[in-house]
Amino acid sequence: MVRLHIGVIVRAMGDAVQISANGWAMIAQVRFRELKTRLGLAAFIAATASFLTGGLWPVFWLSLVGLTQLVDWLAFRPLRLHPGMEPSLAYKIGLCAVAALNVVVYSGIAAILWIAGGEAGRLFAMVQVAGGLLHVSLHMHHVRPLLFSAVIPHSLYFLGMPITESLVSGTWQDFLIAIGGVLFMMHLVVAVRQSSTTTKALQDANAEAQAQRQKAEVASAAKSDFLAVVSHEIRTPMNAVISAANLLRRTRLDREQREHVSMLLDAGDVLVGLLNDVLDFSKIEAGKMQLESSEMDLRDKLASLGRLWRPKAEANGVRLAIQIAPDVPDTVRTDPLRFQQMLFNLLSNAVKFTEHGSITVSVDWREADRRLIVAVADTGCGIAPDRLANIFDSFEQADAGTTRKYGGTGLGLAISRRLAEIMGGRLTAESVVGQGSTFTLNLPVELVQTTERAPKRAAADERALAGRVILAADDHAVNRRILALLLEPHECRLVLVENGAEAVEAAMTQSFDAILMDMQMPVMDGLTATARIRAEGMNRRTPVIALTANAMDVHRAAWDAEGVHAFLTKPIDPALLAATLAEACVQDVEAREAAVA
Ligand code: ADP
């Protein structure tokens, strides 16, 4: 019985720790949960009483306990079902009365055992009432009226039995038992007080943690908003600067002017890279980086990275080689954008930190666990052993002079490693100062069966744009001018409008081959305009390309929901813009032909 009581007490202490705002409701839950235990205990006590005193009277007591427990169950039921309710005063008084009645009946058997159970009966009665006292004290102490309602009848039994006995018998043994009872009660008061203080402290700590979490969530949301706004505001003027530099490069320039334009474009690229890195990093930190899964032609991807970085490496007299083991599959399923981003970072570093020798990208395949092992090895300056562990931390560079000499922010490797981990892989580094570094990407990918491989869409010829009619909506005059200049060489006809409403109007009166749509515009935004164009009129099926400075994932998701053909971010990459438009126009014709057939 003592063990059973201890079990109940330990559970009650656990419950006391997670006190809800409404203590009454919580006690209702606890009482319901422990109903079976109380009934089980009562059956055990009845059996013991029957054994100690003989006769079947404990069965009568057990029935009475069953009845009072039923009343208890009914009384606390509304609170249990509606924990949010605030009990009225009358209801509270009723609950206290029920709790007191329960104790009077439940511990009543102790009084009978005290009188009729002999030495063993007295001991049993004291232990039973002490256990009950401890139990109600611990699980009801956070609602004082209920606590007193249960503790008072318990105490009357607990102290009343030995005190009356000592008065009647006048023996020093009974007197000692009464003093023991009083001492127990005093200890109990201290324990309950202590438990209340601890519970209150835990409650306060919980509330504080909750408040802090809410604050952190608000701060995180504010940070995301801030980043979205800053990103948009920086991208818009940067689009003008970079596009103007691109346009300038197409004009007749002397060598010095050409160099100046190149500087401008390089700086623009660095700024865009930085902006993307900061956005990616904050996305990863917030656990909001979402991966895509699509087919990737591995050899194609590596060849294009080679085409991008080889001229830069060779300009420094460094050879760039790409070695792909024959058993490496042609096509795999992964997130191609993130794969490219990681290798781009590794190659960018290898080119940046290698002044002579070579850079080798080697790709191997581990069939057993379907992993690509991509190693980017260079013969560059290398990294000191004590810095090697830190280079994957955010904003860490191997030494203080790096930024001065090579630029960079120290975010590239941090992002790449986190991306590799999110994708289920690993990115590690080995390096010897003066001899070079090897970065190894170990990445699980899915194999694509050759039969299920999607047919490759033929790259659209950019000349496909000649004679096409394209609608472009952008509220910035500079952006509209830039679009016109960028698309001029492609001999397409551009209809420029200033907001979504004008775009809808234009789309109602004329058929277009493709539509370029900005996101944030006065009068009507790009998303609404796209939805309207899609709803009715002759451009319902015309491919829409989002061309926007809102580069966050939420924006991309919003455009995806509208079913846009592509999502391009500003600053505009002229080649990508032309290729995407050409592809959209070709696809549009194919779709219309298919619809006719
Ligand atoms: P960033 O290149 O923008 O500084 P990274 O996170 O890409 O940031 O790299 C962190 C640091 O690691 C670099 O500043 C550089 O000191 C060191 N590092 C990275 N790659 C190499 C490499 N291939 N050779 C030598 N040092 C490297």
Coordinates of C-alpha atoms and ligand atoms in Angstrom, one line a residue:
M1 CA 0.0 0.0 0.0
V2 CA 2.8 2.3 0.9
R3 CA 4.4 1.6 -2.6
L4 CA 1.1 2.4 -4.2
H5 CA 0.9 5.7 -2.3
I6 CA 4.4 6.6 -3.3
G7 CA 3.5 6.0 -7.0
V8 CA 0.5 8.3 -6.7
I9 CA 2.6 10.9 -4.9
V10 CA 5.4 10.9 -7.5
R11 CA 2.8 11.3 -10.2
A12 CA 1.1 14.1 -8.3
M13 CA 4.5 15.9 -8.0
G14 CA 5.0 15.6 -11.8
D15 CA 1.6 17.1 -12.3
A16 CA 2.3 19.9 -9.9
V17 CA 5.2 20.8 -12.1
Q18 CA 3.1 21.3 -15.1
I19 CA 0.4 23.4 -13.5
S20 CA -2.0 25.0 -16.0
A21 CA -3.3 28.4 -15.6
N22 CA -6.5 26.9 -14.2
G23 CA -5.5 24.9 -11.2
W24 CA -9.1 23.7 -10.6
A25 CA -9.2 22.2 -14.1
M26 CA -5.8 20.5 -13.5
I27 CA -6.9 18.9 -10.3
A28 CA -10.0 17.7 -12.1
Q29 CA -7.8 15.9 -14.6
V30 CA -5.5 14.4 -12.0
R31 CA -8.5 13.2 -10.0
F32 CA -9.9 11.5 -13.0
R33 CA -6.6 9.9 -13.9
E34 CA -6.2 8.5 -10.4
L35 CA -9.7 7.3 -10.0
K36 CA -8.7 3.7 -10.8
T37 CA -5.8 3.8 -8.4
R38 CA -8.0 5.1 -5.6
L39 CA -10.6 2.3 -6.2
G40 CA -7.8 -0.3 -6.4
L41 CA -6.3 1.0 -3.2
A42 CA -9.8 1.0 -1.5
A43 CA -10.3 -2.7 -2.5
F44 CA -6.9 -3.5 -1.0
I45 CA -7.7 -1.6 2.2
A46 CA -11.1 -3.3 2.5
A47 CA -9.5 -6.8 2.1
T48 CA -6.9 -5.9 4.8
A49 CA -9.6 -4.6 7.1
S50 CA -11.6 -7.7 6.6
F51 CA -8.5 -9.8 7.4
L52 CA -7.6 -7.8 10.5
T53 CA -11.1 -7.5 12.0
G54 CA -13.0 -10.4 10.4
G55 CA -16.5 -9.9 9.0
L56 CA -17.8 -8.4 5.8
W57 CA -18.4 -4.8 7.0
P58 CA -15.5 -3.5 4.8
V59 CA -17.7 -4.4 1.7
F60 CA -20.2 -1.9 2.9
W61 CA -17.4 0.7 3.3
L62 CA -16.1 -0.2 -0.2
S63 CA -19.6 0.4 -1.7
L64 CA -19.7 3.8 0.0
V65 CA -16.3 4.7 -1.4
G66 CA -17.5 3.6 -4.9
L67 CA -20.5 5.9 -4.4
T68 CA -18.5 8.9 -3.3
Q69 CA -16.0 8.4 -6.1
L70 CA -18.9 8.5 -8.5
V71 CA -20.1 11.8 -7.0
D72 CA -16.5 13.0 -7.3
W73 CA -16.3 11.9 -10.9
L74 CA -19.6 13.7 -11.8
A75 CA -18.7 16.8 -9.9
F76 CA -15.4 17.4 -11.5
R77 CA -16.5 16.2 -15.0
P78 CA -17.6 19.7 -16.4
L79 CA -14.2 21.1 -15.5
R80 CA -12.4 18.2 -17.0
L81 CA -14.3 18.5 -20.3
H82 CA -14.0 22.3 -20.4
P83 CA -10.6 23.1 -18.8
G84 CA -10.9 26.7 -20.0
M85 CA -14.0 27.5 -17.9
E86 CA -13.8 29.6 -14.8
P87 CA -15.8 27.8 -12.1
S88 CA -18.4 29.9 -10.3
L89 CA -18.2 30.4 -6.5
A90 CA -21.1 28.0 -5.9
Y91 CA -19.4 25.3 -8.1
K92 CA -16.1 25.8 -6.2
I93 CA -17.9 25.4 -2.8
G94 CA -19.6 22.3 -4.2
L95 CA -16.2 20.8 -5.3
C96 CA -14.7 21.5 -1.9
A97 CA -17.6 19.8 -0.2
V98 CA -17.2 16.7 -2.5
A99 CA -13.5 16.6 -1.8
A100 CA -14.1 16.7 2.0
L101 CA -16.8 14.1 1.8
N102 CA -14.5 11.8 -0.2
V103 CA -11.8 12.0 2.5
V104 CA -14.3 11.6 5.3
V105 CA -15.5 8.3 3.8
Y106 CA -12.2 7.1 2.4
S107 CA -10.2 7.5 5.6
G108 CA -13.2 6.6 7.8
I109 CA -12.1 3.0 7.6
A110 CA -8.8 4.1 9.4
A111 CA -10.9 5.1 12.5
I112 CA -12.6 1.7 12.6
L113 CA -9.3 -0.1 12.2
W114 CA -7.8 2.1 14.9
I115 CA -10.5 1.0 17.3
A116 CA -11.1 -2.6 16.2
G117 CA -7.9 -3.8 14.4
G118 CA -5.6 -4.2 17.3
E119 CA -1.9 -3.2 17.2
A120 CA -1.6 -4.0 13.4
G121 CA -4.8 -2.2 12.7
R122 CA -3.6 1.0 14.4
L123 CA -0.3 0.9 12.5
F124 CA -2.2 0.3 9.2
A125 CA -4.6 3.1 10.0
M126 CA -1.8 5.6 10.7
V127 CA 0.1 4.7 7.5
Q128 CA -3.0 4.9 5.4
V129 CA -4.0 8.3 6.7
A130 CA -0.4 9.6 6.5
G131 CA -0.2 8.4 2.8
G132 CA -3.5 10.0 2.0
L133 CA -2.4 13.3 3.7
L134 CA 0.8 13.4 1.7
H135 CA -1.1 12.6 -1.5
V136 CA -3.7 15.4 -1.2
S137 CA -1.1 17.9 0.0
L138 CA 1.0 17.4 -3.0
H139 CA -1.6 17.3 -5.7
M140 CA -4.0 19.9 -4.4
H141 CA -1.6 22.4 -2.9
H142 CA -2.0 24.9 -5.8
V143 CA -5.7 25.4 -5.1
R144 CA -5.9 26.3 -1.4
P145 CA -9.7 25.9 -0.8
L146 CA -9.5 22.3 -2.2
L147 CA -6.4 21.6 -0.3
F148 CA -7.9 22.6 3.1
S149 CA -11.1 20.7 2.3
A150 CA -9.1 17.5 1.9
V151 CA -6.4 18.1 4.5
I152 CA -8.7 19.1 7.4
P153 CA -10.7 15.8 7.6
H154 CA -7.5 13.8 7.0
S155 CA -5.8 15.7 9.9
L156 CA -8.7 15.2 12.1
Y157 CA -8.3 11.4 11.7
F158 CA -4.6 11.5 11.8
L159 CA -4.3 13.6 15.0
G160 CA -7.7 12.8 16.5
M161 CA -7.1 9.0 16.7
P162 CA -3.9 9.0 18.7
I163 CA -4.8 12.1 20.8
T164 CA -8.2 10.7 21.8
E165 CA -6.5 7.4 22.6
S166 CA -3.8 9.0 24.7
L167 CA -6.4 11.0 26.6
V168 CA -8.5 7.9 27.2
S169 CA -5.8 5.5 28.1
G170 CA -3.3 8.0 29.6
T171 CA -0.3 5.8 28.6
W172 CA 2.9 7.4 27.6
Q173 CA 3.1 5.2 24.5
D174 CA -0.1 6.6 23.1
F175 CA 1.0 10.1 24.0
L176 CA 4.3 9.5 22.1
I177 CA 2.3 8.4 19.0
A178 CA 0.2 11.6 19.2
I179 CA 3.4 13.7 19.4
G180 CA 4.8 11.8 16.4
G181 CA 1.6 12.6 14.5
V182 CA 2.0 16.3 15.3
L183 CA 5.6 16.2 14.1
F184 CA 4.6 14.5 10.9
M185 CA 2.1 17.3 10.3
M186 CA 4.7 20.0 10.8
H187 CA 7.1 18.3 8.4
L188 CA 4.2 18.0 5.9
V189 CA 3.5 21.8 6.1
V190 CA 7.2 22.5 5.4
A191 CA 7.2 20.0 2.5
V192 CA 4.0 21.5 1.0
R193 CA 5.3 25.0 1.4
Q194 CA 8.6 24.0 -0.3
S195 CA 6.7 22.2 -3.1
S196 CA 4.6 25.3 -3.6
T197 CA 7.6 27.6 -3.8
T198 CA 9.3 25.2 -6.3
T199 CA 6.2 24.9 -8.4
K200 CA 5.7 28.7 -8.4
A201 CA 9.4 29.1 -9.5
L202 CA 8.9 26.6 -12.2
Q203 CA 5.7 28.2 -13.3
D204 CA 7.4 31.6 -13.5
A205 CA 10.3 30.1 -15.4
N206 CA 7.9 28.5 -17.8
A207 CA 6.0 31.7 -18.3
E208 CA 9.3 33.5 -18.8
A209 CA 10.5 30.9 -21.3
Q210 CA 7.2 31.2 -23.1
A211 CA 7.5 35.0 -23.2
Q212 CA 11.1 34.8 -24.4
R213 CA 10.1 32.3 -27.2
Q214 CA 7.3 34.6 -28.3
K215 CA 9.7 37.5 -28.3
A216 CA 12.3 35.5 -30.3
E217 CA 9.6 34.5 -32.8
V218 CA 8.5 38.1 -33.3
A219 CA 12.2 39.2 -33.7
S220 CA 12.8 36.4 -36.2
A221 CA 9.7 37.4 -38.2
A222 CA 10.8 41.1 -38.0
K223 CA 14.3 40.0 -39.2
S224 CA 12.8 38.2 -42.2
D225 CA 10.6 41.2 -43.1
F226 CA 13.6 43.5 -42.8
L227 CA 15.7 41.2 -45.0
A228 CA 12.9 41.0 -47.6
V229 CA 12.5 44.8 -47.7
V230 CA 16.3 45.4 -47.8
S231 CA 16.8 42.8 -50.4
H232 CA 14.1 44.3 -52.6
E233 CA 15.3 47.9 -52.1
I234 CA 18.9 47.0 -52.9
R235 CA 18.0 44.8 -55.9
T236 CA 16.0 47.5 -57.6
P237 CA 18.8 50.1 -58.0
M238 CA 21.4 47.4 -58.5
N239 CA 19.3 46.2 -61.4
A240 CA 19.7 49.6 -62.9
V241 CA 23.5 49.7 -62.3
I242 CA 24.3 46.3 -63.6
S243 CA 21.9 46.4 -66.5
A244 CA 23.3 49.8 -67.5
A245 CA 26.8 48.4 -67.3
N246 CA 25.8 45.4 -69.4
L247 CA 24.3 47.8 -72.0
L248 CA 27.5 50.0 -71.9
R249 CA 29.6 46.9 -72.6
R250 CA 27.7 46.4 -75.8
T251 CA 28.7 49.9 -77.1
R252 CA 32.0 50.9 -78.7
L253 CA 34.5 51.4 -75.9
D254 CA 38.2 51.9 -75.7
R255 CA 40.4 49.5 -73.6
E256 CA 40.3 51.6 -70.5
Q257 CA 36.6 52.2 -70.6
R258 CA 36.1 48.4 -71.2
E259 CA 38.1 47.8 -68.0
H260 CA 36.1 50.2 -66.0
V261 CA 32.8 48.6 -67.2
S262 CA 34.3 45.2 -66.2
M263 CA 35.1 46.5 -62.7
L264 CA 31.5 47.8 -62.4
L265 CA 30.1 44.4 -63.5
D266 CA 32.4 42.5 -61.2
A267 CA 31.5 44.6 -58.2
G268 CA 27.8 44.2 -59.1
D269 CA 28.3 40.4 -59.2
V270 CA 29.9 40.5 -55.8
L271 CA 27.1 42.6 -54.4
V272 CA 24.4 40.2 -55.8
G273 CA 26.4 37.2 -54.5
L274 CA 26.6 38.8 -51.1
L275 CA 22.9 39.6 -51.0
N276 CA 22.0 36.1 -52.0
D277 CA 24.4 34.7 -49.4
V278 CA 22.9 36.7 -46.6
L279 CA 19.4 35.7 -47.6
D280 CA 20.4 32.0 -47.8
F281 CA 22.2 32.1 -44.6
S282 CA 19.3 33.7 -42.7
K283 CA 17.0 31.1 -44.4
I284 CA 19.2 28.3 -43.1
E285 CA 19.5 29.8 -39.6
A286 CA 15.7 30.1 -39.4
G287 CA 15.4 26.4 -40.6
K288 CA 13.4 27.6 -43.6
M289 CA 15.6 26.4 -46.4
Q290 CA 13.5 24.3 -48.6
L291 CA 15.0 21.8 -51.0
E292 CA 13.7 20.9 -54.4
S293 CA 14.1 17.5 -56.0
S294 CA 14.5 17.2 -59.7
E295 CA 16.6 15.5 -62.3
M296 CA 20.1 16.8 -62.9
D297 CA 22.4 16.0 -65.8
L298 CA 25.6 15.7 -63.8
R299 CA 28.1 15.9 -66.6
D300 CA 26.2 18.8 -68.1
K301 CA 26.2 20.6 -64.8
L302 CA 29.9 20.1 -64.2
A303 CA 30.7 21.1 -67.8
S304 CA 28.9 24.4 -67.3
L305 CA 30.7 25.1 -64.0
G306 CA 33.9 24.3 -65.9
R307 CA 33.0 26.7 -68.6
L308 CA 32.3 29.4 -66.0
W309 CA 35.5 29.0 -64.0
R310 CA 38.1 27.8 -66.5
P311 CA 38.7 31.3 -68.1
K312 CA 39.1 32.8 -64.6
A313 CA 41.6 30.1 -63.5
E314 CA 43.5 30.2 -66.7
A315 CA 43.8 34.0 -66.5
N316 CA 45.9 33.3 -63.4
G317 CA 47.9 30.6 -65.2
V318 CA 46.0 27.8 -63.3
R319 CA 44.7 24.7 -65.1
L320 CA 41.2 23.5 -64.2
A321 CA 40.5 19.9 -64.9
I322 CA 37.2 17.9 -64.4
Q323 CA 37.5 14.2 -64.0
I324 CA 34.4 12.1 -63.8
A325 CA 34.7 8.4 -63.0
P326 CA 33.0 6.2 -65.7
D327 CA 30.6 4.6 -63.3
V328 CA 29.2 8.0 -62.2
P329 CA 25.5 8.1 -63.4
D330 CA 24.6 10.6 -66.0
T331 CA 21.4 11.8 -64.4
V332 CA 20.6 11.9 -60.7
R333 CA 17.8 13.3 -58.7
T334 CA 18.8 16.0 -56.2
D335 CA 18.4 19.8 -55.7
P336 CA 20.3 21.0 -58.8
L337 CA 20.4 24.7 -57.7
R338 CA 21.9 23.9 -54.3
F339 CA 24.3 21.3 -55.8
Q340 CA 25.5 24.0 -58.2
Q341 CA 25.7 26.6 -55.4
M342 CA 28.0 24.4 -53.3
L343 CA 30.3 23.6 -56.2
F344 CA 30.2 27.2 -57.3
N345 CA 31.5 28.2 -53.8
L346 CA 34.2 25.6 -53.7
L347 CA 35.4 26.5 -57.2
S348 CA 35.2 30.2 -56.5
N349 CA 37.5 29.7 -53.4
A350 CA 39.8 27.4 -55.3
V351 CA 40.2 29.9 -58.1
K352 CA 40.6 32.8 -55.6
F353 CA 43.2 31.1 -53.4
T354 CA 45.3 29.4 -56.1
E355 CA 48.0 31.4 -57.8
H356 CA 49.7 28.7 -59.7
G357 CA 49.4 25.0 -60.4
S358 CA 46.0 23.4 -60.9
I359 CA 42.5 22.8 -59.7
T360 CA 41.0 19.4 -60.1
V361 CA 37.4 18.5 -59.7
S362 CA 37.0 14.7 -59.4
V363 CA 33.7 13.0 -59.2
D364 CA 33.3 9.4 -57.9
W365 CA 30.3 7.2 -57.3
R366 CA 29.7 5.0 -54.3
E367 CA 27.1 2.5 -55.3
A368 CA 26.7 0.9 -51.9
D369 CA 24.9 4.0 -50.4
R370 CA 24.3 5.9 -53.7
R371 CA 26.6 8.8 -52.9
L372 CA 28.4 11.2 -55.1
I373 CA 31.9 12.0 -53.9
V374 CA 33.0 15.3 -55.4
A375 CA 36.5 16.5 -54.5
V376 CA 37.7 20.0 -55.4
A377 CA 41.5 19.9 -55.0
D378 CA 43.8 22.9 -55.5
T379 CA 47.5 23.6 -55.3
G380 CA 46.9 27.0 -53.6
C381 CA 48.0 28.7 -50.4
G382 CA 46.4 26.1 -48.2
I383 CA 45.0 26.7 -44.7
A384 CA 46.8 26.4 -41.4
P385 CA 45.7 23.5 -39.2
D386 CA 44.4 25.6 -36.4
R387 CA 42.2 27.6 -38.8
L388 CA 40.9 24.6 -40.7
A389 CA 38.2 23.7 -38.2
N390 CA 36.8 27.3 -38.2
I391 CA 36.5 28.0 -41.9
F392 CA 33.1 26.4 -41.9
D393 CA 31.8 28.8 -39.3
S394 CA 29.8 31.8 -40.5
F395 CA 31.8 35.0 -41.1
E396 CA 35.1 33.1 -40.6
Q397 CA 38.1 33.6 -42.8
A398 CA 41.3 31.7 -42.4
D399 CA 43.2 34.9 -41.5
A400 CA 42.5 38.5 -41.0
G401 CA 44.3 39.6 -44.2
T402 CA 42.0 37.5 -46.4
T403 CA 39.3 40.1 -46.7
R404 CA 41.8 42.8 -47.6
K405 CA 43.5 40.6 -50.2
Y406 CA 40.7 38.5 -51.6
G407 CA 37.5 40.0 -50.4
G408 CA 34.6 37.7 -49.5
T409 CA 32.6 37.5 -46.3
G410 CA 33.3 34.1 -44.9
L411 CA 29.7 32.9 -45.6
G412 CA 30.3 30.6 -48.6
L413 CA 31.7 27.6 -46.8
A414 CA 29.2 28.0 -43.8
I415 CA 26.3 27.9 -46.3
S416 CA 27.8 25.1 -48.3
R417 CA 28.4 22.8 -45.3
R418 CA 24.9 23.5 -43.9
L419 CA 23.4 22.9 -47.4
A420 CA 25.3 19.6 -47.6
E421 CA 24.0 18.6 -44.2
I422 CA 20.4 19.5 -45.0
M423 CA 20.7 17.4 -48.1
G424 CA 21.9 14.5 -46.0
G425 CA 25.6 14.8 -46.9
R426 CA 28.9 16.1 -45.6
L427 CA 31.4 18.7 -46.7
T428 CA 34.9 18.3 -45.3
A429 CA 38.3 19.9 -45.9
E430 CA 41.9 18.8 -45.8
S431 CA 44.7 21.2 -46.4
V432 CA 48.5 21.7 -46.1
V433 CA 49.8 25.2 -46.0
G434 CA 51.8 26.0 -49.1
Q435 CA 50.6 22.9 -50.9
G436 CA 46.9 23.3 -51.3
S437 CA 43.5 22.2 -50.1
T438 CA 40.9 19.5 -50.9
F439 CA 37.3 20.1 -50.2
T440 CA 35.2 16.9 -50.4
L441 CA 31.4 16.9 -50.8
N442 CA 29.8 13.6 -50.0
L443 CA 26.2 13.7 -51.1
P444 CA 23.4 11.1 -51.2
V445 CA 21.4 11.3 -54.4
E446 CA 18.6 9.3 -56.0
L447 CA 19.3 7.4 -59.1
V448 CA 17.1 8.0 -62.1
Q449 CA 16.1 5.0 -64.3
T450 CA 17.0 5.7 -67.9
T451 CA 13.5 4.8 -69.0
E452 CA 11.8 7.4 -66.7
R453 CA 14.2 10.1 -67.7
A454 CA 12.3 13.2 -68.9
P455 CA 13.0 14.1 -72.5
K456 CA 15.3 17.1 -72.5
R457 CA 13.7 20.2 -73.8
A458 CA 15.7 21.5 -76.7
A459 CA 17.3 24.8 -75.8
A460 CA 15.4 27.5 -77.4
D461 CA 17.2 29.5 -80.0
E462 CA 17.4 33.1 -78.9
R463 CA 16.5 34.1 -82.4
A464 CA 13.2 32.7 -81.6
L465 CA 12.4 36.0 -80.1
A466 CA 12.5 37.9 -83.4
G467 CA 9.1 39.3 -84.2
R468 CA 7.5 38.2 -80.9
V469 CA 5.2 40.5 -79.1
I470 CA 6.0 40.7 -75.4
L471 CA 4.1 42.6 -72.7
A472 CA 6.2 43.9 -69.8
A473 CA 4.8 45.5 -66.6
D474 CA 7.1 47.4 -64.3
D475 CA 6.4 50.6 -62.3
H476 CA 10.0 51.9 -62.4
A477 CA 10.8 54.0 -65.5
V478 CA 14.5 53.0 -65.3
N479 CA 13.6 49.3 -65.3
R480 CA 11.3 49.7 -68.3
R481 CA 14.0 51.5 -70.2
I482 CA 16.5 48.8 -69.3
L483 CA 14.2 46.1 -70.5
A484 CA 13.7 47.9 -73.8
L485 CA 17.4 48.3 -74.3
L486 CA 18.3 44.7 -73.2
L487 CA 15.7 43.2 -75.6
E488 CA 16.3 45.6 -78.5
P489 CA 19.0 43.3 -80.1
H490 CA 16.5 40.4 -80.1
E491 CA 14.2 42.3 -82.5
C492 CA 11.0 41.5 -80.5
R493 CA 8.2 44.0 -80.0
L494 CA 7.9 45.1 -76.4
V495 CA 4.7 46.6 -75.0
L496 CA 5.6 48.4 -71.8
V497 CA 3.0 49.2 -69.1
E498 CA 3.4 50.8 -65.6
N499 CA 1.3 48.6 -63.4
G500 CA -0.8 45.4 -63.1
A501 CA -4.1 47.1 -64.1
E502 CA -2.6 48.4 -67.3
A503 CA -1.2 44.9 -68.0
V504 CA -4.6 43.4 -67.6
E505 CA -6.1 46.0 -69.9
A506 CA -3.4 45.4 -72.5
A507 CA -3.9 41.6 -72.3
M508 CA -7.7 42.1 -73.0
T509 CA -7.1 43.8 -76.3
Q510 CA -4.0 42.2 -77.7
S511 CA -2.5 38.7 -77.9
F512 CA 1.1 38.3 -76.6
D513 CA 3.8 35.7 -76.9
A514 CA 5.0 36.1 -73.4
I515 CA 4.4 38.4 -70.4
L516 CA 7.1 39.8 -68.1
M517 CA 5.6 40.8 -64.8
D518 CA 7.0 42.8 -61.9
M519 CA 5.6 41.9 -58.4
Q520 CA 5.2 45.1 -56.4
M521 CA 3.4 47.8 -58.4
P522 CA 1.0 50.5 -57.6
V523 CA -2.7 50.2 -58.5
M524 CA -2.5 46.5 -59.0
D525 CA 0.3 44.1 -58.1
G526 CA 1.8 41.5 -60.4
L527 CA 0.3 38.5 -58.7
T528 CA -3.3 39.9 -59.0
A529 CA -2.7 41.0 -62.5
T530 CA -1.4 37.5 -63.5
A531 CA -4.5 35.9 -61.9
R532 CA -6.8 38.2 -63.8
I533 CA -5.0 37.6 -67.1
R534 CA -5.2 33.8 -66.4
A535 CA -9.0 34.1 -65.7
E536 CA -10.2 35.4 -69.0
G537 CA -9.3 36.9 -72.3
M538 CA -7.0 36.0 -75.2
N539 CA -3.9 35.7 -73.0
R540 CA -5.2 33.0 -70.7
R541 CA -2.5 30.6 -71.8
T542 CA 0.3 33.1 -72.5
P543 CA 3.4 32.2 -70.4
V544 CA 4.0 34.7 -67.6
I545 CA 7.6 35.3 -66.4
A546 CA 7.9 36.9 -63.0
L547 CA 10.7 39.4 -63.1
T548 CA 11.1 40.8 -59.6
A549 CA 13.3 42.2 -56.9
N550 CA 11.3 40.2 -54.3
A551 CA 13.7 37.2 -54.2
M552 CA 12.6 35.5 -51.0
D553 CA 11.2 31.9 -51.1
V554 CA 7.8 33.1 -50.0
H555 CA 7.7 35.3 -53.1
R556 CA 8.8 32.4 -55.3
A557 CA 6.1 30.3 -53.7
A558 CA 3.5 32.9 -54.4
W559 CA 4.4 33.0 -58.1
D560 CA 4.6 29.3 -58.3
A561 CA 1.0 29.2 -57.0
E562 CA 0.0 31.4 -59.9
G563 CA 1.6 28.8 -62.2
V564 CA 4.1 31.2 -63.8
H565 CA 6.5 29.9 -66.5
A566 CA 9.6 31.1 -64.7
F567 CA 10.7 33.3 -61.8
L568 CA 13.6 35.6 -62.5
T569 CA 15.1 38.0 -60.0
K570 CA 16.6 41.4 -60.4
P571 CA 19.3 42.4 -61.2
I572 CA 18.5 41.0 -64.6
D573 CA 20.9 38.6 -66.2
P574 CA 20.5 39.6 -69.9
A575 CA 21.4 36.2 -71.2
L576 CA 19.1 34.4 -68.8
L577 CA 16.3 36.8 -69.6
A578 CA 16.6 36.3 -73.4
A579 CA 16.9 32.5 -73.0
T580 CA 13.9 32.2 -70.7
L581 CA 11.8 34.4 -72.9
A582 CA 12.8 32.4 -76.0
E583 CA 11.9 29.2 -74.2
A584 CA 8.6 30.6 -73.1
C585 CA 7.7 31.7 -76.6
V586 CA 8.6 28.3 -78.1
Q587 CA 6.7 26.4 -75.5
D588 CA 3.8 28.7 -76.0
V589 CA 3.6 27.9 -79.7
E590 CA 4.0 24.1 -78.9
A591 CA 1.2 24.3 -76.4
R592 CA -1.1 26.2 -78.8
E593 CA -0.3 23.7 -81.6
A594 CA -1.1 20.8 -79.3
A595 CA -4.4 22.5 -78.3
V596 CA -5.4 22.9 -81.9
A597 CA -4.4 19.2 -82.7
Ligands
ADP1 P1 35.0 33.8 -48.3 O1 35.7 33.0 -49.4 O2 33.9 34.6 -48.7 O3 36.0 34.5 -47.4 P2 34.3 31.1 -47.4 O4 33.4 30.7 -46.3 O5 34.0 30.6 -48.8 O6 34.3 32.7 -47.4 O7 35.8 30.7 -47.0 C1 36.2 31.0 -45.7 C2 37.7 31.0 -45.6 O8 38.3 29.8 -45.8 C3 38.3 31.9 -46.7 O9 38.3 33.3 -46.3 C4 39.7 31.4 -46.8 O10 40.5 31.9 -45.8 C5 39.5 29.9 -46.5 N1 39.5 29.1 -47.7 C6 38.4 28.6 -48.3 N2 38.7 27.9 -49.4 C7 40.0 27.9 -49.5 C8 41.0 27.3 -50.5 N3 40.6 26.6 -51.5 N4 42.3 27.6 -50.2 C9 42.7 28.3 -49.2 N5 41.8 28.9 -48.3 C10 40.5 28.7 -48.4

